[in-house]
């Protein structure tokens, strides 16, 4: 996968369920570039040739927008370090571009809890295979799986007491 751009914005709710376990629910808007959203694949099906071909074709420099809801737990190892596994359900906002209207991802993050914000390095792994050719008239096409790494900063705007 090549390095590329994308951004997200959202809100999150964190419930201090236990001393070391916090429940987290996030609602995010993602805008990912085609290089992030559409993976590259080997040129030959058997993988005999070492090169890669882009799967996006005419979707180069296209933005893929999603609205996503995720739920997970923040497990605190210390007062500063935590792990964050979560399950995410995302719905596409551009049905003309995305054939799969709903996608599912597993997320695993490692983070640092600062006084005013959390910083999380998060790996997202798609559970649903997306089509490589976004033309509904093509019956048999190869698929790809979305995987990407993102750096998130979560800043609480309001703390419930």
Short mmCIF file of N, CA and C in Angstrom, two decimals:
data_model
loop_
_atom_site.label_atom_id
_atom_site.label_comp_id
_atom_site.label_asym_id
_atom_site.label_seq_id
_atom_site.Cartn_x
_atom_site.Cartn_y
_atom_site.Cartn_z
N UNK A 1 0.84 -1.16 0.00
CA UNK A 1 0.00 0.00 0.00
C UNK A 1 0.89 1.23 0.00
N UNK A 2 0.52 2.20 -0.78
CA UNK A 2 1.28 3.44 -0.84
C UNK A 2 0.79 4.39 0.24
N UNK A 3 1.68 5.30 0.62
CA UNK A 3 1.27 6.35 1.54
C UNK A 3 0.43 7.35 0.78
N UNK A 4 -0.66 7.76 1.37
CA UNK A 4 -1.51 8.74 0.74
C UNK A 4 -2.25 9.50 1.81
N UNK A 5 -3.28 10.22 1.42
CA UNK A 5 -3.95 11.11 2.35
C UNK A 5 -5.37 10.67 2.63
N UNK A 6 -5.89 11.22 3.64
CA UNK A 6 -7.27 11.04 4.04
C UNK A 6 -7.47 11.79 5.35
N UNK A 7 -8.67 12.05 5.69
CA UNK A 7 -8.93 12.72 6.95
C UNK A 7 -10.26 12.25 7.50
N UNK A 8 -10.44 12.45 8.78
CA UNK A 8 -11.71 12.11 9.41
C UNK A 8 -12.00 13.10 10.52
N UNK A 9 -13.26 13.21 10.84
CA UNK A 9 -13.70 14.05 11.96
C UNK A 9 -14.88 13.34 12.60
N UNK A 10 -15.01 13.49 13.89
CA UNK A 10 -16.11 12.81 14.55
C UNK A 10 -16.24 13.18 16.00
N UNK A 11 -17.17 12.47 16.63
CA UNK A 11 -17.38 12.64 18.06
C UNK A 11 -17.26 11.27 18.71
N UNK A 12 -16.92 11.27 19.99
CA UNK A 12 -16.83 10.00 20.70
C UNK A 12 -17.39 10.16 22.10
N UNK A 13 -17.90 9.05 22.62
CA UNK A 13 -18.40 8.99 23.99
C UNK A 13 -17.60 7.93 24.72
N UNK A 14 -17.11 8.27 25.89
CA UNK A 14 -16.30 7.34 26.67
C UNK A 14 -16.93 7.19 28.05
N UNK A 15 -17.22 5.95 28.42
CA UNK A 15 -17.82 5.64 29.72
C UNK A 15 -16.79 4.90 30.56
N UNK A 16 -16.48 5.42 31.72
CA UNK A 16 -15.51 4.79 32.62
C UNK A 16 -16.21 3.65 33.35
N UNK A 17 -16.29 2.51 32.65
CA UNK A 17 -17.04 1.36 33.13
C UNK A 17 -16.35 0.72 34.32
N UNK A 18 -15.10 0.41 34.18
CA UNK A 18 -14.27 -0.15 35.26
C UNK A 18 -13.03 0.72 35.39
N UNK A 19 -12.18 0.42 36.36
CA UNK A 19 -10.99 1.22 36.59
C UNK A 19 -10.08 1.22 35.37
N UNK A 20 -9.87 0.06 34.76
CA UNK A 20 -8.96 -0.05 33.61
C UNK A 20 -9.67 -0.22 32.27
N UNK A 21 -10.97 -0.38 32.29
CA UNK A 21 -11.72 -0.63 31.05
C UNK A 21 -12.75 0.48 30.85
N UNK A 22 -12.64 1.17 29.72
CA UNK A 22 -13.58 2.23 29.37
C UNK A 22 -14.28 1.84 28.07
N UNK A 23 -15.59 1.96 28.04
CA UNK A 23 -16.33 1.72 26.81
C UNK A 23 -16.27 2.98 25.95
N UNK A 24 -16.07 2.79 24.64
CA UNK A 24 -15.97 3.93 23.73
C UNK A 24 -16.90 3.69 22.54
N UNK A 25 -17.68 4.70 22.20
CA UNK A 25 -18.52 4.70 21.00
C UNK A 25 -18.12 5.92 20.18
N UNK A 26 -17.84 5.71 18.89
CA UNK A 26 -17.40 6.79 18.00
C UNK A 26 -18.35 6.92 16.82
N UNK A 27 -18.58 8.14 16.39
CA UNK A 27 -19.28 8.42 15.14
C UNK A 27 -18.34 9.30 14.33
N UNK A 28 -17.88 8.78 13.18
CA UNK A 28 -16.86 9.47 12.38
C UNK A 28 -17.31 9.66 10.95
N UNK A 29 -16.81 10.73 10.34
CA UNK A 29 -16.92 10.96 8.90
C UNK A 29 -15.52 10.78 8.33
N UNK A 30 -15.38 9.88 7.34
CA UNK A 30 -14.09 9.64 6.70
C UNK A 30 -14.12 10.16 5.28
N UNK A 31 -13.03 10.76 4.86
CA UNK A 31 -12.82 11.13 3.46
C UNK A 31 -11.44 10.59 3.09
N UNK A 32 -11.42 9.46 2.40
CA UNK A 32 -10.17 8.78 2.05
C UNK A 32 -9.91 8.92 0.56
N UNK A 33 -8.64 9.09 0.20
CA UNK A 33 -8.29 9.17 -1.21
C UNK A 33 -8.35 7.78 -1.83
N UNK A 34 -8.35 7.72 -3.14
CA UNK A 34 -8.42 6.43 -3.82
C UNK A 34 -7.21 5.56 -3.51
N UNK A 35 -6.05 6.15 -3.26
CA UNK A 35 -4.86 5.36 -2.94
C UNK A 35 -4.99 4.66 -1.60
N UNK A 36 -5.74 5.24 -0.67
CA UNK A 36 -5.95 4.61 0.62
C UNK A 36 -7.09 3.61 0.53
N UNK A 37 -8.22 4.02 -0.06
CA UNK A 37 -9.41 3.19 -0.07
C UNK A 37 -9.30 2.00 -1.01
N UNK A 38 -8.70 2.18 -2.18
CA UNK A 38 -8.58 1.11 -3.16
C UNK A 38 -7.16 0.58 -3.15
N UNK A 39 -7.00 -0.64 -2.70
CA UNK A 39 -5.67 -1.23 -2.56
C UNK A 39 -5.10 -1.59 -3.93
N UNK A 40 -3.80 -1.82 -3.96
CA UNK A 40 -3.15 -2.31 -5.17
C UNK A 40 -3.01 -3.82 -5.06
N UNK A 41 -3.00 -4.50 -6.20
CA UNK A 41 -2.94 -5.95 -6.20
C UNK A 41 -1.89 -6.44 -7.20
N UNK A 42 -1.42 -7.71 -7.06
CA UNK A 42 -0.44 -8.24 -8.01
C UNK A 42 -1.00 -8.26 -9.43
N UNK A 43 -0.11 -8.15 -10.42
CA UNK A 43 -0.53 -8.12 -11.82
C UNK A 43 -1.13 -9.44 -12.27
N UNK A 44 -0.60 -10.55 -11.80
CA UNK A 44 -1.14 -11.84 -12.22
C UNK A 44 -1.89 -12.48 -11.06
N UNK A 45 -2.94 -13.26 -11.35
CA UNK A 45 -3.71 -13.88 -10.27
C UNK A 45 -2.88 -14.82 -9.41
N UNK A 46 -1.92 -15.51 -10.02
CA UNK A 46 -1.07 -16.43 -9.28
C UNK A 46 0.06 -15.74 -8.54
N UNK A 47 0.23 -14.48 -8.78
CA UNK A 47 1.29 -13.73 -8.11
C UNK A 47 2.66 -13.98 -8.70
N UNK A 48 2.73 -14.52 -9.94
CA UNK A 48 4.01 -14.84 -10.54
C UNK A 48 4.85 -13.63 -10.89
N UNK A 49 4.21 -12.55 -11.25
CA UNK A 49 4.93 -11.33 -11.61
C UNK A 49 5.00 -10.44 -10.38
N UNK A 50 6.15 -9.83 -10.15
CA UNK A 50 6.36 -9.07 -8.93
C UNK A 50 5.75 -7.69 -8.92
N UNK A 51 5.22 -7.20 -10.05
CA UNK A 51 4.70 -5.84 -10.09
C UNK A 51 3.31 -5.73 -9.51
N UNK A 52 2.86 -4.50 -9.39
CA UNK A 52 1.51 -4.25 -8.90
C UNK A 52 0.79 -3.34 -9.88
N UNK A 53 -0.52 -3.51 -9.94
CA UNK A 53 -1.32 -2.64 -10.78
C UNK A 53 -2.32 -1.90 -9.90
N UNK A 54 -2.66 -0.69 -10.26
CA UNK A 54 -3.67 0.01 -9.46
C UNK A 54 -5.04 -0.59 -9.71
N UNK A 55 -5.85 -0.67 -8.67
CA UNK A 55 -7.19 -1.21 -8.85
C UNK A 55 -8.20 -0.11 -9.13
N UNK A 56 -7.78 1.13 -9.05
CA UNK A 56 -8.77 2.20 -9.14
C UNK A 56 -9.00 2.70 -10.55
N UNK A 57 -8.03 2.63 -11.45
CA UNK A 57 -8.24 3.06 -12.83
C UNK A 57 -8.75 4.48 -12.93
N UNK A 58 -10.01 4.63 -13.36
CA UNK A 58 -10.58 5.97 -13.55
C UNK A 58 -10.88 6.66 -12.23
N UNK A 59 -10.74 5.96 -11.10
CA UNK A 59 -11.03 6.55 -9.80
C UNK A 59 -9.80 7.18 -9.17
N UNK A 60 -8.75 7.41 -9.96
CA UNK A 60 -7.56 8.06 -9.44
C UNK A 60 -7.94 9.47 -8.95
N UNK A 61 -7.44 9.84 -7.79
CA UNK A 61 -7.73 11.14 -7.16
C UNK A 61 -9.21 11.33 -6.83
N UNK A 62 -9.92 10.25 -6.59
CA UNK A 62 -11.32 10.30 -6.18
C UNK A 62 -11.38 10.20 -4.67
N UNK A 63 -12.28 10.91 -4.06
CA UNK A 63 -12.47 10.85 -2.62
C UNK A 63 -13.59 9.87 -2.29
N UNK A 64 -13.35 8.98 -1.34
CA UNK A 64 -14.35 8.02 -0.89
C UNK A 64 -14.81 8.45 0.50
N UNK A 65 -16.07 8.83 0.62
CA UNK A 65 -16.59 9.35 1.88
C UNK A 65 -17.47 8.31 2.56
N UNK A 66 -17.30 8.17 3.87
CA UNK A 66 -18.07 7.23 4.67
C UNK A 66 -18.52 7.87 5.96
N UNK A 67 -19.63 7.40 6.48
CA UNK A 67 -20.08 7.72 7.83
C UNK A 67 -19.98 6.42 8.61
N UNK A 68 -19.26 6.43 9.72
CA UNK A 68 -18.95 5.19 10.42
C UNK A 68 -19.33 5.28 11.89
N UNK A 69 -19.83 4.17 12.41
CA UNK A 69 -20.14 4.03 13.83
C UNK A 69 -19.30 2.88 14.36
N UNK A 70 -18.55 3.11 15.42
CA UNK A 70 -17.72 2.05 15.97
C UNK A 70 -17.91 1.98 17.48
N UNK A 71 -17.70 0.79 17.98
CA UNK A 71 -17.76 0.56 19.42
C UNK A 71 -16.61 -0.32 19.85
N UNK A 72 -16.02 -0.01 20.97
CA UNK A 72 -14.90 -0.79 21.46
C UNK A 72 -14.60 -0.47 22.91
N UNK A 73 -13.46 -0.96 23.34
CA UNK A 73 -13.04 -0.69 24.71
C UNK A 73 -11.64 -0.08 24.70
N UNK A 74 -11.42 0.75 25.66
CA UNK A 74 -10.08 1.31 25.88
C UNK A 74 -9.57 0.61 27.14
N UNK A 75 -8.55 -0.24 26.96
CA UNK A 75 -7.97 -0.97 28.09
C UNK A 75 -6.69 -0.26 28.52
N UNK A 76 -6.67 0.27 29.73
CA UNK A 76 -5.53 1.03 30.24
C UNK A 76 -4.50 0.09 30.86
N UNK A 77 -3.29 0.09 30.30
CA UNK A 77 -2.18 -0.67 30.89
C UNK A 77 -1.60 0.09 32.08
N UNK A 78 -1.43 1.39 31.90
CA UNK A 78 -0.97 2.29 32.96
C UNK A 78 -1.91 3.50 32.92
N UNK A 79 -1.60 4.52 33.67
CA UNK A 79 -2.45 5.71 33.63
C UNK A 79 -2.30 6.46 32.30
N UNK A 80 -1.26 6.17 31.53
CA UNK A 80 -1.01 6.87 30.26
C UNK A 80 -1.17 6.00 29.02
N UNK A 81 -0.79 4.71 29.08
CA UNK A 81 -0.79 3.84 27.90
C UNK A 81 -2.04 2.96 27.86
N UNK A 82 -2.60 2.80 26.64
CA UNK A 82 -3.79 1.97 26.50
C UNK A 82 -3.83 1.29 25.14
N UNK A 83 -4.63 0.23 25.06
CA UNK A 83 -4.94 -0.46 23.81
C UNK A 83 -6.41 -0.21 23.51
N UNK A 84 -6.74 -0.20 22.22
CA UNK A 84 -8.11 0.12 21.82
C UNK A 84 -8.57 -0.79 20.69
N UNK A 85 -9.18 -1.95 21.00
CA UNK A 85 -9.81 -2.77 19.96
C UNK A 85 -11.26 -2.32 19.75
N UNK A 86 -11.72 -2.35 18.48
CA UNK A 86 -13.08 -1.90 18.19
C UNK A 86 -13.60 -2.57 16.92
N UNK A 87 -14.90 -2.54 16.76
CA UNK A 87 -15.58 -3.00 15.55
C UNK A 87 -16.30 -1.79 14.96
N UNK A 88 -16.16 -1.62 13.63
CA UNK A 88 -16.73 -0.44 12.97
C UNK A 88 -17.64 -0.85 11.83
N UNK A 89 -18.76 -0.16 11.72
CA UNK A 89 -19.69 -0.32 10.60
C UNK A 89 -19.71 1.01 9.87
N UNK A 90 -19.41 0.99 8.57
CA UNK A 90 -19.34 2.23 7.79
C UNK A 90 -20.32 2.17 6.63
N UNK A 91 -20.95 3.28 6.35
CA UNK A 91 -21.91 3.40 5.25
C UNK A 91 -21.39 4.45 4.27
N UNK A 92 -21.37 4.09 3.00
CA UNK A 92 -20.87 5.01 1.98
C UNK A 92 -21.82 6.19 1.79
N UNK A 93 -21.26 7.34 1.49
CA UNK A 93 -22.07 8.53 1.22
C UNK A 93 -22.13 8.85 -0.27
N UNK A 94 -21.41 8.07 -1.08
CA UNK A 94 -21.40 8.28 -2.53
C UNK A 94 -21.72 6.95 -3.21
N UNK A 95 -22.99 6.60 -3.39
CA UNK A 95 -23.35 5.30 -3.96
C UNK A 95 -22.93 5.13 -5.41
N UNK A 96 -22.64 6.21 -6.12
CA UNK A 96 -22.19 6.09 -7.51
C UNK A 96 -20.77 5.58 -7.60
N UNK A 97 -19.99 5.76 -6.54
CA UNK A 97 -18.59 5.34 -6.55
C UNK A 97 -18.40 4.01 -5.85
N UNK A 98 -19.04 3.82 -4.71
CA UNK A 98 -18.84 2.60 -3.92
C UNK A 98 -19.95 1.60 -4.19
N UNK A 99 -19.56 0.40 -4.65
CA UNK A 99 -20.54 -0.66 -4.88
C UNK A 99 -21.04 -1.22 -3.56
N UNK A 100 -20.14 -1.41 -2.60
CA UNK A 100 -20.55 -1.90 -1.29
C UNK A 100 -21.08 -0.73 -0.48
N UNK A 101 -22.34 -0.75 -0.19
CA UNK A 101 -22.94 0.37 0.55
C UNK A 101 -22.53 0.35 2.01
N UNK A 102 -22.35 -0.83 2.59
CA UNK A 102 -21.97 -0.97 3.99
C UNK A 102 -20.72 -1.81 4.09
N UNK A 103 -19.75 -1.36 4.85
CA UNK A 103 -18.53 -2.13 5.08
C UNK A 103 -18.32 -2.29 6.58
N UNK A 104 -17.56 -3.32 6.93
CA UNK A 104 -17.26 -3.63 8.32
C UNK A 104 -15.75 -3.69 8.49
N UNK A 105 -15.26 -3.11 9.56
CA UNK A 105 -13.82 -3.10 9.83
C UNK A 105 -13.55 -3.48 11.28
N UNK A 106 -12.41 -4.14 11.48
CA UNK A 106 -11.86 -4.31 12.82
C UNK A 106 -10.79 -3.25 13.00
N UNK A 107 -10.74 -2.65 14.17
CA UNK A 107 -9.74 -1.62 14.44
C UNK A 107 -8.96 -2.03 15.69
N UNK A 108 -7.66 -1.83 15.63
CA UNK A 108 -6.81 -2.08 16.79
C UNK A 108 -5.88 -0.89 16.93
N UNK A 109 -5.92 -0.26 18.09
CA UNK A 109 -5.12 0.93 18.30
C UNK A 109 -4.29 0.83 19.56
N UNK A 110 -3.21 1.58 19.57
CA UNK A 110 -2.38 1.75 20.76
C UNK A 110 -2.26 3.25 20.97
N UNK A 111 -2.42 3.67 22.22
CA UNK A 111 -2.46 5.10 22.43
C UNK A 111 -1.84 5.57 23.72
N UNK A 112 -1.72 6.88 23.79
CA UNK A 112 -1.20 7.57 24.97
C UNK A 112 -2.27 8.53 25.44
N UNK A 113 -2.55 8.48 26.73
CA UNK A 113 -3.58 9.31 27.34
C UNK A 113 -2.92 10.55 27.95
N UNK A 114 -3.07 11.70 27.28
CA UNK A 114 -2.57 12.95 27.82
C UNK A 114 -3.67 13.60 28.66
N UNK A 115 -3.35 14.66 29.31
CA UNK A 115 -4.33 15.31 30.19
C UNK A 115 -5.51 15.89 29.39
N UNK A 116 -5.23 16.49 28.25
CA UNK A 116 -6.28 17.15 27.47
C UNK A 116 -6.69 16.41 26.21
N UNK A 117 -5.99 15.33 25.85
CA UNK A 117 -6.31 14.62 24.61
C UNK A 117 -5.73 13.21 24.65
N UNK A 118 -6.25 12.36 23.77
CA UNK A 118 -5.71 11.02 23.55
C UNK A 118 -5.09 10.99 22.16
N UNK A 119 -3.93 10.37 22.02
CA UNK A 119 -3.30 10.18 20.72
C UNK A 119 -3.25 8.67 20.47
N UNK A 120 -3.82 8.25 19.33
CA UNK A 120 -3.97 6.83 19.02
C UNK A 120 -3.40 6.54 17.64
N UNK A 121 -2.56 5.51 17.55
CA UNK A 121 -2.12 4.97 16.27
C UNK A 121 -2.99 3.75 16.03
N UNK A 122 -3.80 3.80 14.98
CA UNK A 122 -4.86 2.82 14.79
C UNK A 122 -4.72 2.11 13.44
N UNK A 123 -4.82 0.78 13.47
CA UNK A 123 -4.79 -0.03 12.25
C UNK A 123 -6.21 -0.50 11.97
N UNK A 124 -6.69 -0.27 10.77
CA UNK A 124 -8.04 -0.67 10.38
C UNK A 124 -7.94 -1.78 9.35
N UNK A 125 -8.67 -2.87 9.57
CA UNK A 125 -8.65 -4.05 8.72
C UNK A 125 -10.07 -4.35 8.26
N UNK A 126 -10.31 -4.28 6.96
CA UNK A 126 -11.65 -4.51 6.42
C UNK A 126 -12.06 -5.96 6.48
N UNK A 127 -13.28 -6.21 6.92
CA UNK A 127 -13.81 -7.57 6.99
C UNK A 127 -14.56 -7.95 5.72
N UNK A 128 -14.94 -6.98 4.93
CA UNK A 128 -15.70 -7.24 3.71
C UNK A 128 -14.82 -6.92 2.51
N UNK A 129 -14.80 -7.82 1.55
CA UNK A 129 -14.01 -7.60 0.34
C UNK A 129 -14.76 -6.67 -0.61
N UNK A 130 -14.08 -5.63 -1.05
CA UNK A 130 -14.67 -4.71 -2.01
C UNK A 130 -14.34 -5.11 -3.43
N UNK A 131 -15.14 -4.66 -4.38
CA UNK A 131 -14.88 -4.95 -5.79
C UNK A 131 -13.77 -4.07 -6.31
N UNK A 132 -12.99 -4.60 -7.26
CA UNK A 132 -11.94 -3.80 -7.89
C UNK A 132 -12.46 -3.03 -9.09
N UNK A 133 -13.54 -3.50 -9.70
CA UNK A 133 -14.15 -2.81 -10.83
C UNK A 133 -15.52 -2.33 -10.36
N UNK A 134 -15.72 -1.03 -10.37
CA UNK A 134 -16.95 -0.45 -9.84
C UNK A 134 -17.99 -0.25 -10.93
N UNK A 135 -18.22 -1.29 -11.71
CA UNK A 135 -19.23 -1.26 -12.76
C UNK A 135 -20.19 -2.41 -12.50
N UNK A 136 -21.45 -2.14 -12.13
CA UNK A 136 -22.37 -3.22 -11.79
C UNK A 136 -22.69 -4.16 -12.95
N UNK A 137 -22.42 -3.76 -14.20
CA UNK A 137 -22.71 -4.63 -15.33
C UNK A 137 -21.65 -5.72 -15.51
N UNK A 138 -20.51 -5.61 -14.81
CA UNK A 138 -19.47 -6.63 -14.89
C UNK A 138 -19.76 -7.68 -13.81
N UNK A 139 -20.12 -8.93 -14.22
CA UNK A 139 -20.57 -9.90 -13.22
C UNK A 139 -19.46 -10.51 -12.36
N UNK A 140 -18.30 -10.82 -12.94
CA UNK A 140 -17.25 -11.50 -12.19
C UNK A 140 -16.02 -10.61 -12.13
N UNK A 141 -15.69 -10.17 -10.95
CA UNK A 141 -14.52 -9.30 -10.78
C UNK A 141 -13.74 -9.76 -9.56
N UNK A 142 -12.50 -9.35 -9.51
CA UNK A 142 -11.69 -9.63 -8.33
C UNK A 142 -12.08 -8.67 -7.21
N UNK A 143 -11.64 -9.01 -6.02
CA UNK A 143 -11.97 -8.17 -4.88
C UNK A 143 -10.70 -7.73 -4.16
N UNK A 144 -10.83 -6.74 -3.32
CA UNK A 144 -9.72 -6.27 -2.50
C UNK A 144 -10.22 -6.09 -1.07
N UNK A 145 -9.31 -5.98 -0.14
CA UNK A 145 -9.64 -5.77 1.26
C UNK A 145 -9.00 -4.47 1.72
N UNK A 146 -9.77 -3.61 2.34
CA UNK A 146 -9.23 -2.33 2.82
C UNK A 146 -8.42 -2.53 4.09
N UNK A 147 -7.23 -1.93 4.10
CA UNK A 147 -6.35 -1.92 5.28
C UNK A 147 -5.63 -0.59 5.28
N UNK A 148 -5.63 0.07 6.41
CA UNK A 148 -4.87 1.32 6.49
C UNK A 148 -4.53 1.64 7.93
N UNK A 149 -3.53 2.47 8.07
CA UNK A 149 -3.03 2.92 9.37
C UNK A 149 -3.32 4.41 9.49
N UNK A 150 -3.84 4.81 10.63
CA UNK A 150 -4.13 6.23 10.81
C UNK A 150 -3.71 6.68 12.20
N UNK A 151 -3.38 7.94 12.29
CA UNK A 151 -3.04 8.57 13.56
C UNK A 151 -4.20 9.47 13.94
N UNK A 152 -4.76 9.23 15.13
CA UNK A 152 -5.92 9.99 15.58
C UNK A 152 -5.58 10.76 16.84
N UNK A 153 -6.16 11.92 16.96
CA UNK A 153 -6.10 12.70 18.19
C UNK A 153 -7.54 12.95 18.61
N UNK A 154 -7.88 12.50 19.81
CA UNK A 154 -9.23 12.70 20.33
C UNK A 154 -9.17 13.72 21.46
N UNK A 155 -9.93 14.78 21.30
CA UNK A 155 -9.96 15.86 22.29
C UNK A 155 -11.37 15.92 22.87
N UNK A 156 -11.51 15.69 24.17
CA UNK A 156 -12.85 15.80 24.76
C UNK A 156 -13.28 17.27 24.86
N UNK A 157 -14.45 17.57 24.33
CA UNK A 157 -14.97 18.93 24.41
C UNK A 157 -15.83 19.12 25.67
N UNK A 158 -16.39 18.02 26.15
CA UNK A 158 -17.24 18.09 27.33
C UNK A 158 -17.09 16.79 28.10
N UNK A 159 -16.98 16.86 29.39
CA UNK A 159 -16.88 15.66 30.22
C UNK A 159 -18.13 15.56 31.08
N UNK A 160 -18.83 14.43 30.95
CA UNK A 160 -20.00 14.19 31.79
C UNK A 160 -19.55 13.84 33.19
N UNK A 161 -20.23 14.31 34.17
CA UNK A 161 -19.87 14.01 35.57
C UNK A 161 -20.86 13.05 36.16
#
